[in-house]
Short mmCIF file of C-alpha atoms and ligand atoms in Angstrom, two decimals:
data_model
loop_
_atom_site.label_atom_id
_atom_site.label_comp_id
_atom_site.label_asym_id
_atom_site.label_seq_id
_atom_site.Cartn_x
_atom_site.Cartn_y
_atom_site.Cartn_z
CA MET A 1 -0.50 -0.28 0.23
CA THR A 2 1.12 3.64 -0.89
CA ALA A 3 -0.04 6.50 1.04
CA ALA A 4 -4.05 7.39 1.58
CA ASP A 5 -4.78 8.90 -1.60
CA PRO A 6 -5.91 11.90 -1.84
CA LEU A 7 -9.71 11.41 -2.09
CA SER A 8 -9.18 8.71 0.89
CA THR A 9 -8.05 11.68 2.94
CA ALA A 10 -10.58 14.27 2.02
CA LEU A 11 -13.01 11.70 2.76
CA ALA A 12 -11.34 11.15 6.37
CA GLU A 13 -11.55 14.59 6.31
CA LEU A 14 -15.50 15.01 5.96
CA ASP A 15 -16.20 12.26 8.74
CA ALA A 16 -13.98 14.29 10.98
CA LEU A 17 -15.66 17.15 10.52
CA ARG A 18 -19.06 15.06 10.53
CA ASP A 19 -18.30 13.94 14.25
CA ALA A 20 -16.82 17.35 14.96
CA GLY A 21 -19.85 19.29 14.51
CA LEU A 22 -22.39 16.97 15.68
CA SER A 23 -20.86 17.21 18.91
CA ALA A 24 -20.10 20.12 19.60
CA LEU A 25 -24.01 20.96 18.39
CA GLU A 26 -25.24 17.80 21.09
CA LEU A 27 -22.69 19.92 23.66
CA ALA A 28 -24.26 23.05 23.41
CA SER A 29 -26.24 23.57 26.19
CA THR A 30 -27.87 27.47 25.35
CA PRO A 31 -28.98 29.13 22.87
CA GLU A 32 -25.19 30.89 22.34
CA ARG A 33 -23.78 28.05 22.55
CA VAL A 34 -25.76 26.48 20.17
CA GLU A 35 -25.59 29.80 17.89
CA ALA A 36 -21.80 29.58 18.10
CA ALA A 37 -21.57 25.93 16.54
CA ARG A 38 -22.92 27.25 14.41
CA VAL A 39 -21.42 30.03 12.95
CA GLU A 40 -18.25 27.93 13.35
CA PHE A 41 -19.26 24.70 11.52
CA LEU A 42 -22.11 26.40 8.68
CA GLY A 43 -21.53 30.01 9.00
CA GLN A 44 -21.27 31.20 5.58
CA LYS A 45 -18.53 33.53 5.37
CA ASN A 46 -16.54 30.94 7.13
CA GLY A 47 -17.51 27.52 7.96
CA ARG A 48 -15.69 24.75 8.61
CA VAL A 49 -18.91 23.27 5.93
CA LYS A 50 -17.95 26.46 3.47
CA SER A 51 -13.77 25.45 3.51
CA ALA A 52 -14.95 21.60 2.81
CA GLN A 53 -16.61 23.25 0.30
CA GLU A 54 -14.08 24.77 -1.87
CA ARG A 55 -11.90 21.97 -1.53
CA ILE A 56 -13.51 20.25 -4.61
CA LYS A 57 -12.23 22.68 -6.99
CA THR A 58 -8.48 21.14 -5.25
CA LEU A 59 -9.59 17.46 -6.62
CA ASP A 60 -8.99 15.83 -9.39
CA PRO A 61 -12.06 15.85 -11.46
CA SER A 62 -12.89 11.83 -11.35
CA ALA A 63 -12.91 12.40 -7.54
CA ARG A 64 -15.13 15.29 -7.33
CA LYS A 65 -18.34 13.34 -7.69
CA ALA A 66 -17.27 11.03 -4.16
CA TYR A 67 -16.15 14.22 -2.20
CA GLY A 68 -19.29 15.47 -3.47
CA GLN A 69 -21.80 13.00 -2.60
CA ARG A 70 -20.40 12.40 1.11
CA PHE A 71 -20.51 16.03 1.57
CA ASN A 72 -24.05 16.56 0.71
CA ALA A 73 -24.41 13.95 3.17
CA VAL A 74 -22.14 15.78 6.07
CA LYS A 75 -23.80 19.15 5.30
CA GLY A 76 -27.40 17.67 5.58
CA ASP A 77 -26.59 15.66 9.12
CA LEU A 78 -24.85 18.94 10.10
CA GLU A 79 -27.96 21.15 9.14
CA SER A 80 -30.06 18.49 11.11
CA ALA A 81 -28.17 18.37 14.28
CA PHE A 82 -28.16 22.59 13.52
CA GLU A 83 -32.27 22.37 13.89
CA ALA A 84 -32.63 19.95 16.68
CA ALA A 85 -30.53 21.72 18.66
CA ARG A 86 -31.45 24.98 18.16
CA LEU A 87 -35.46 23.70 19.22
CA ARG A 88 -33.62 21.90 22.53
CA VAL A 89 -32.16 25.09 24.11
CA GLU A 90 -34.99 27.48 22.50
CA ARG A 91 -36.31 29.26 26.24
CA LYS A 92 -39.61 28.19 27.14
CA THR A 93 -39.73 30.06 29.52
CA ASP A 94 -40.81 34.55 29.41
CA ASP A 95 -38.51 37.03 31.63
CA ARG A 96 -39.92 35.43 34.75
CA GLY A 97 -39.12 32.79 34.31
CA ARG A 98 -43.15 31.17 33.55
CA ILE A 99 -43.22 27.98 31.27
CA ASP A 100 -45.13 29.48 27.97
CA VAL A 101 -47.43 26.59 27.81
CA THR A 102 -48.96 27.74 24.35
CA LEU A 103 -45.77 26.62 22.57
CA PRO A 104 -45.30 23.48 20.94
CA GLY A 105 -43.95 20.63 22.35
CA VAL A 106 -41.67 18.53 21.78
CA ARG A 107 -42.68 15.26 20.47
CA PRO A 108 -40.17 12.41 21.27
CA ARG A 109 -39.43 10.01 18.63
CA LEU A 110 -41.43 6.56 19.13
CA GLY A 111 -39.17 4.14 17.81
CA HIS A 112 -40.66 0.74 15.89
CA ARG A 113 -40.32 -2.28 14.50
CA HIS A 114 -37.67 -3.47 12.19
CA PRO A 115 -38.76 -3.90 8.46
CA LEU A 116 -38.14 -7.39 8.83
CA THR A 117 -39.64 -7.54 12.21
CA GLN A 118 -42.59 -6.27 10.15
CA THR A 119 -42.79 -8.22 7.20
CA ALA A 120 -42.70 -11.92 9.06
CA GLU A 121 -46.20 -10.32 11.01
CA GLU A 122 -47.16 -9.93 8.04
CA LEU A 123 -47.08 -13.07 6.64
CA ILE A 124 -47.66 -14.51 9.62
CA ASP A 125 -51.01 -12.40 9.66
CA LEU A 126 -52.07 -13.29 6.16
CA PHE A 127 -50.97 -16.67 6.29
CA GLY A 128 -52.70 -17.41 9.47
CA ARG A 129 -56.07 -16.04 7.61
CA ILE A 130 -55.87 -19.57 5.81
CA GLY A 131 -55.84 -21.76 8.10
CA PHE A 132 -51.87 -22.07 8.45
CA GLU A 133 -50.19 -21.97 12.29
CA VAL A 134 -47.19 -20.89 12.97
CA ALA A 135 -44.21 -23.97 13.91
CA ARG A 136 -40.68 -23.39 14.70
CA GLY A 137 -37.73 -24.87 14.61
CA PRO A 138 -33.85 -24.11 16.24
CA GLU A 139 -31.72 -22.83 14.39
CA VAL A 140 -28.56 -24.92 15.47
CA GLU A 141 -29.73 -27.94 14.08
CA ASP A 142 -28.68 -31.43 12.80
CA VAL A 143 -27.03 -33.34 9.12
CA ARG A 144 -30.34 -35.42 9.91
CA HIS A 145 -33.05 -32.32 9.82
CA ASN A 146 -31.15 -30.39 7.49
CA PHE A 147 -30.05 -32.90 5.11
CA ASP A 148 -30.87 -36.73 5.65
CA ALA A 149 -34.82 -36.61 6.14
CA LEU A 150 -34.84 -34.36 3.17
CA ASN A 151 -34.17 -37.21 0.68
CA ILE A 152 -30.87 -35.26 -0.06
CA PRO A 153 -28.41 -37.61 -0.19
CA PRO A 154 -24.94 -38.06 1.62
CA SER A 155 -23.19 -37.29 -2.37
CA HIS A 156 -25.47 -34.00 -2.71
CA PRO A 157 -23.26 -31.10 -3.20
CA ALA A 158 -25.45 -29.00 -0.59
CA ARG A 159 -23.57 -30.70 1.95
CA ASP A 160 -20.61 -29.47 0.88
CA PRO A 161 -17.84 -27.86 4.02
CA LEU A 162 -17.88 -25.21 1.99
CA ASP A 163 -21.20 -24.07 1.83
CA ASN A 164 -22.68 -24.82 5.41
CA PHE A 165 -21.97 -24.05 8.31
CA TYR A 166 -20.85 -27.15 10.41
CA LEU A 167 -20.21 -26.93 14.10
CA ALA A 168 -17.68 -29.17 15.79
CA VAL A 169 -16.96 -30.97 12.85
CA GLY A 170 -12.54 -29.82 13.21
CA GLU A 171 -10.31 -30.85 10.27
CA ARG A 172 -11.91 -33.04 8.14
CA THR A 173 -10.07 -34.61 5.18
CA SER A 174 -11.02 -35.89 2.23
CA GLY A 175 -12.47 -39.92 2.16
CA GLU A 176 -12.87 -39.52 5.56
CA GLY A 177 -17.19 -40.17 4.32
CA PRO A 178 -20.31 -37.81 5.16
CA ILE A 179 -20.81 -36.17 7.94
CA GLY A 180 -23.47 -37.76 10.36
CA GLY A 181 -26.86 -36.93 11.14
CA ASP A 182 -25.90 -36.30 14.90
CA VAL A 183 -23.77 -33.34 14.36
CA PRO A 184 -24.86 -30.01 14.90
CA MET A 185 -25.01 -27.25 11.48
CA LEU A 186 -26.98 -23.79 11.25
CA ARG A 187 -29.53 -24.58 9.55
CA SER A 188 -29.00 -23.63 5.60
CA GLN A 189 -32.67 -23.84 5.28
CA THR A 190 -36.25 -23.47 7.36
CA SER A 191 -37.12 -26.78 5.62
CA THR A 192 -35.90 -28.88 8.42
CA VAL A 193 -38.92 -27.27 10.27
CA GLN A 194 -40.92 -29.50 7.75
CA ILE A 195 -39.51 -32.75 9.74
CA ARG A 196 -39.86 -31.64 13.15
CA VAL A 197 -43.40 -30.68 12.98
CA MET A 198 -44.39 -33.81 10.77
CA GLU A 199 -42.48 -35.99 13.64
CA ALA A 200 -44.54 -34.52 15.96
CA GLN A 201 -48.37 -34.67 14.51
CA LYS A 202 -49.70 -36.32 12.49
CA PRO A 203 -51.81 -35.17 9.59
CA PRO A 204 -53.81 -33.09 8.46
CA VAL A 205 -50.65 -30.06 8.49
CA ARG A 206 -50.75 -26.49 7.71
CA VAL A 207 -48.14 -24.86 8.82
CA ILE A 208 -45.65 -21.35 8.01
CA ALA A 209 -42.19 -21.46 10.02
CA ILE A 210 -40.62 -18.08 9.83
CA GLY A 211 -37.22 -17.66 10.82
CA ARG A 212 -32.82 -17.35 10.11
CA VAL A 213 -31.20 -19.78 8.18
CA TYR A 214 -27.51 -19.71 7.61
CA ARG A 215 -25.12 -20.47 4.79
CA PRO A 216 -21.28 -19.04 4.31
CA ASP A 217 -21.86 -16.26 0.89
CA THR A 218 -19.89 -13.42 0.51
CA VAL A 219 -22.04 -10.84 1.20
CA ASP A 220 -22.96 -7.92 -1.54
CA ALA A 221 -26.26 -6.70 -2.66
CA THR A 222 -28.10 -9.50 -3.17
CA HIS A 223 -26.20 -12.18 -0.42
CA SER A 224 -25.52 -12.67 3.26
CA PHE A 225 -24.48 -15.20 5.21
CA MET A 226 -27.31 -15.34 7.29
CA PHE A 227 -30.99 -14.36 5.83
CA HIS A 228 -35.05 -15.33 7.00
CA GLN A 229 -37.43 -18.47 4.79
CA VAL A 230 -40.74 -18.51 5.62
CA GLU A 231 -41.54 -21.89 4.57
CA GLY A 232 -44.71 -23.59 4.17
CA LEU A 233 -46.38 -26.68 4.25
CA MET A 234 -49.48 -28.34 4.11
CA VAL A 235 -50.35 -31.98 4.04
CA ASP A 236 -53.50 -33.78 4.16
CA ARG A 237 -55.73 -36.18 1.48
CA GLY A 238 -56.45 -34.91 -1.81
CA VAL A 239 -53.92 -31.64 -1.59
CA THR A 240 -52.75 -31.28 -4.84
CA MET A 241 -50.55 -28.58 -6.98
CA ALA A 242 -53.04 -26.36 -7.94
CA ASP A 243 -53.55 -25.87 -3.89
CA LEU A 244 -50.13 -25.22 -3.70
CA LYS A 245 -50.40 -22.58 -6.79
CA SER A 246 -53.57 -20.81 -5.14
CA VAL A 247 -51.71 -20.50 -2.29
CA LEU A 248 -49.06 -18.48 -3.45
CA ARG A 249 -50.74 -16.34 -5.65
CA LEU A 250 -53.20 -15.37 -2.76
CA PHE A 251 -50.56 -14.69 -0.72
CA ALA A 252 -48.73 -13.02 -3.68
CA ARG A 253 -51.82 -10.60 -4.16
CA ALA A 254 -52.51 -9.79 -0.69
CA TYR A 255 -48.46 -8.95 0.05
CA LEU A 256 -47.82 -6.83 -2.81
CA GLY A 257 -50.90 -5.87 -4.68
CA ARG A 258 -53.96 -7.50 -6.73
CA ASP A 259 -51.54 -6.75 -10.14
CA VAL A 260 -49.02 -9.14 -9.34
CA THR A 261 -48.87 -12.91 -11.47
CA ILE A 262 -46.98 -15.81 -10.30
CA ARG A 263 -45.41 -18.35 -12.40
CA PHE A 264 -43.88 -21.68 -11.58
CA ARG A 265 -40.75 -23.07 -13.96
CA PRO A 266 -39.85 -26.23 -13.58
CA SER A 267 -36.77 -26.85 -10.59
CA PHE A 268 -35.42 -29.64 -8.49
CA PHE A 269 -35.56 -30.08 -5.00
CA PRO A 270 -34.47 -33.69 -3.39
CA PHE A 271 -37.57 -33.47 -1.03
CA THR A 272 -39.84 -32.11 -4.01
CA GLU A 273 -41.11 -33.74 -6.76
CA PRO A 274 -42.21 -32.12 -8.77
CA SER A 275 -40.87 -29.03 -7.99
CA VAL A 276 -40.80 -25.50 -9.23
CA GLU A 277 -39.57 -22.46 -8.95
CA VAL A 278 -41.55 -19.62 -8.40
CA ASP A 279 -41.51 -15.66 -9.77
CA MET A 280 -43.59 -12.88 -9.69
CA LEU A 281 -44.46 -10.62 -12.39
CA TRP A 282 -45.64 -6.73 -11.86
CA HIS A 283 -47.90 -6.36 -13.75
CA GLY A 284 -46.70 -3.89 -15.99
CA GLY A 285 -43.26 -5.09 -15.44
CA HIS A 286 -40.74 -6.65 -17.59
CA ARG A 287 -38.70 -8.98 -15.22
CA TRP A 288 -39.64 -12.14 -13.74
CA VAL A 289 -38.00 -12.02 -10.28
CA GLU A 290 -37.67 -14.57 -8.48
CA MET A 291 -39.20 -15.70 -4.87
CA GLY A 292 -38.03 -19.35 -3.56
CA GLY A 293 -38.63 -23.10 -4.46
CA ALA A 294 -41.90 -25.23 -4.02
CA GLY A 295 -43.36 -28.66 -4.50
CA MET A 296 -45.16 -31.41 -3.91
CA VAL A 297 -43.50 -33.51 -0.71
CA ASP A 298 -41.80 -36.21 -1.84
CA PRO A 299 -43.06 -39.61 -1.26
CA ASN A 300 -39.69 -40.73 0.16
CA VAL A 301 -39.68 -37.58 3.02
CA LEU A 302 -43.91 -38.32 3.74
CA ARG A 303 -42.92 -42.06 4.35
CA ALA A 304 -39.70 -41.30 6.50
CA VAL A 305 -41.49 -39.48 8.75
CA GLY A 306 -43.85 -42.38 9.38
CA TYR A 307 -46.74 -40.32 7.32
CA ASP A 308 -48.63 -42.90 4.04
CA PRO A 309 -48.02 -41.30 1.19
CA GLU A 310 -50.50 -43.32 -0.30
CA GLU A 311 -53.02 -41.91 2.41
CA VAL A 312 -52.03 -37.70 1.55
CA THR A 313 -49.66 -35.68 0.07
CA GLY A 314 -48.64 -32.18 0.71
CA PHE A 315 -47.92 -29.10 -0.94
CA ALA A 316 -44.02 -27.23 0.93
CA PHE A 317 -42.36 -23.59 -0.19
CA GLY A 318 -39.86 -22.06 1.15
CA LEU A 319 -39.39 -17.51 0.29
CA GLY A 320 -37.32 -15.88 0.97
CA ILE A 321 -37.64 -12.91 3.68
CA GLU A 322 -35.61 -10.15 3.13
CA ARG A 323 -36.52 -10.52 -1.44
CA LEU A 324 -40.00 -10.11 -0.43
CA CYS A 325 -39.21 -6.96 1.98
CA MET A 326 -36.93 -5.89 -0.42
CA ARG A 327 -39.62 -5.87 -3.38
CA ARG A 328 -41.87 -4.23 -1.26
CA HIS A 329 -40.14 -1.71 -0.31
CA ALA A 330 -38.04 -0.51 -3.53
CA ILE A 331 -34.93 -1.89 -1.46
CA ASP A 332 -31.94 -2.36 -3.40
CA ASP A 333 -28.98 -3.30 -0.68
CA ILE A 334 -29.86 -6.53 1.49
CA ARG A 335 -27.17 -4.90 3.79
CA LEU A 336 -29.21 -1.97 4.64
CA LEU A 337 -31.53 -4.46 6.35
CA TYR A 338 -29.29 -5.42 8.77
CA GLN A 339 -26.59 -2.26 9.66
CA ASN A 340 -29.28 -0.71 11.92
CA ASP A 341 -28.73 2.77 10.68
CA VAL A 342 -31.87 4.37 11.89
CA ARG A 343 -32.02 7.39 9.51
CA PHE A 344 -32.77 4.03 7.29
CA LEU A 345 -34.96 2.68 9.64
CA ARG A 346 -36.69 5.46 10.36
CA GLN A 347 -38.03 4.97 6.86
CA PHE A 348 -39.89 2.24 7.63
N1 LIG B 1 -35.20 -25.74 0.90
C1 LIG B 1 -35.15 -24.65 0.08
C2 LIG B 1 -34.14 -23.30 -0.16
O1 LIG B 1 -33.95 -23.59 0.53
C3 LIG B 1 -36.87 -23.89 -0.59
C4 LIG B 1 -37.96 -24.86 -0.81
C5 LIG B 1 -38.76 -24.69 0.45
C6 LIG B 1 -37.85 -25.36 -1.96
C7 LIG B 1 -39.78 -25.99 0.68
C8 LIG B 1 -39.12 -27.05 -1.96
C9 LIG B 1 -40.27 -27.35 -0.83
O2 LIG B 1 -33.98 -23.00 -2.23
#
């Protein structure tokens, strides 16, 4: 690495300017001190923000966009902090120290639920209306529930140690054979809950399970090593693919809008047969967006939990919750959902 380039230095100084300004404004306890901080930072003539603005001219044209964007953000933050400080110290008493009860009050900002929590709650509500109960399973699972019972054979690539968070396995050498059923792991899919529910109760079954799943993916705008899924499972006499499609269509329209169309694309999952991938299209949209996987529960899975595939059939689906939430609110980067930046969260 060479010495920091002029742009990074300039950006770091903008950040430092923001920190200095925010703490000056936050610490100012009287109208006079707030005004002094305003002049120092936001003053039109020699304010520090003004100087920072002028600095852009000294930068290489290719660096100006990045600098300008950060500058605008810093300036905006300082202006809101000034406004907040001004309101905070504003005199609320008359000359004789009496409180003017006619002044508008300071409204405390109330917190609210995270957009993902809101999505999960809405899912529970929507599916609840068509008879689906909520089931739960552990995030620390075992290989049996995550793979074996879901008809995923020992040699299946989905079991690769590089694609899963196995726990307590230690170093493995090749040729050691498959990882045993009782080995703990962070679940990679909520389909584990299908097994837990069917092991615990007899049909009919109509449940959804919402929760975190873990996969060692590299984090980017659309991937994270942890995300949430909603799993659905319905098993009864005479359940068909048409039921699956109706339920998903009903849900898609209720959650995303009446003008949403869904389609099924043939796919493969070891625990469903036939299997499909579910896409959604917004009326007037040009692109199908993949929402998750689904299918008819494979007879092998039914048999493994002691159900009789001659008697009952079922469907299952698994959808990504982040994706639903992002579609609904036009959020374009999954990382925003995990950073807990209140400026982002306040919008929902
Ligand atoms: N578990 C699958 C996945 O995570 C999705 C799925 C669920 C597919 C249920 C079929 C049935 O990719």
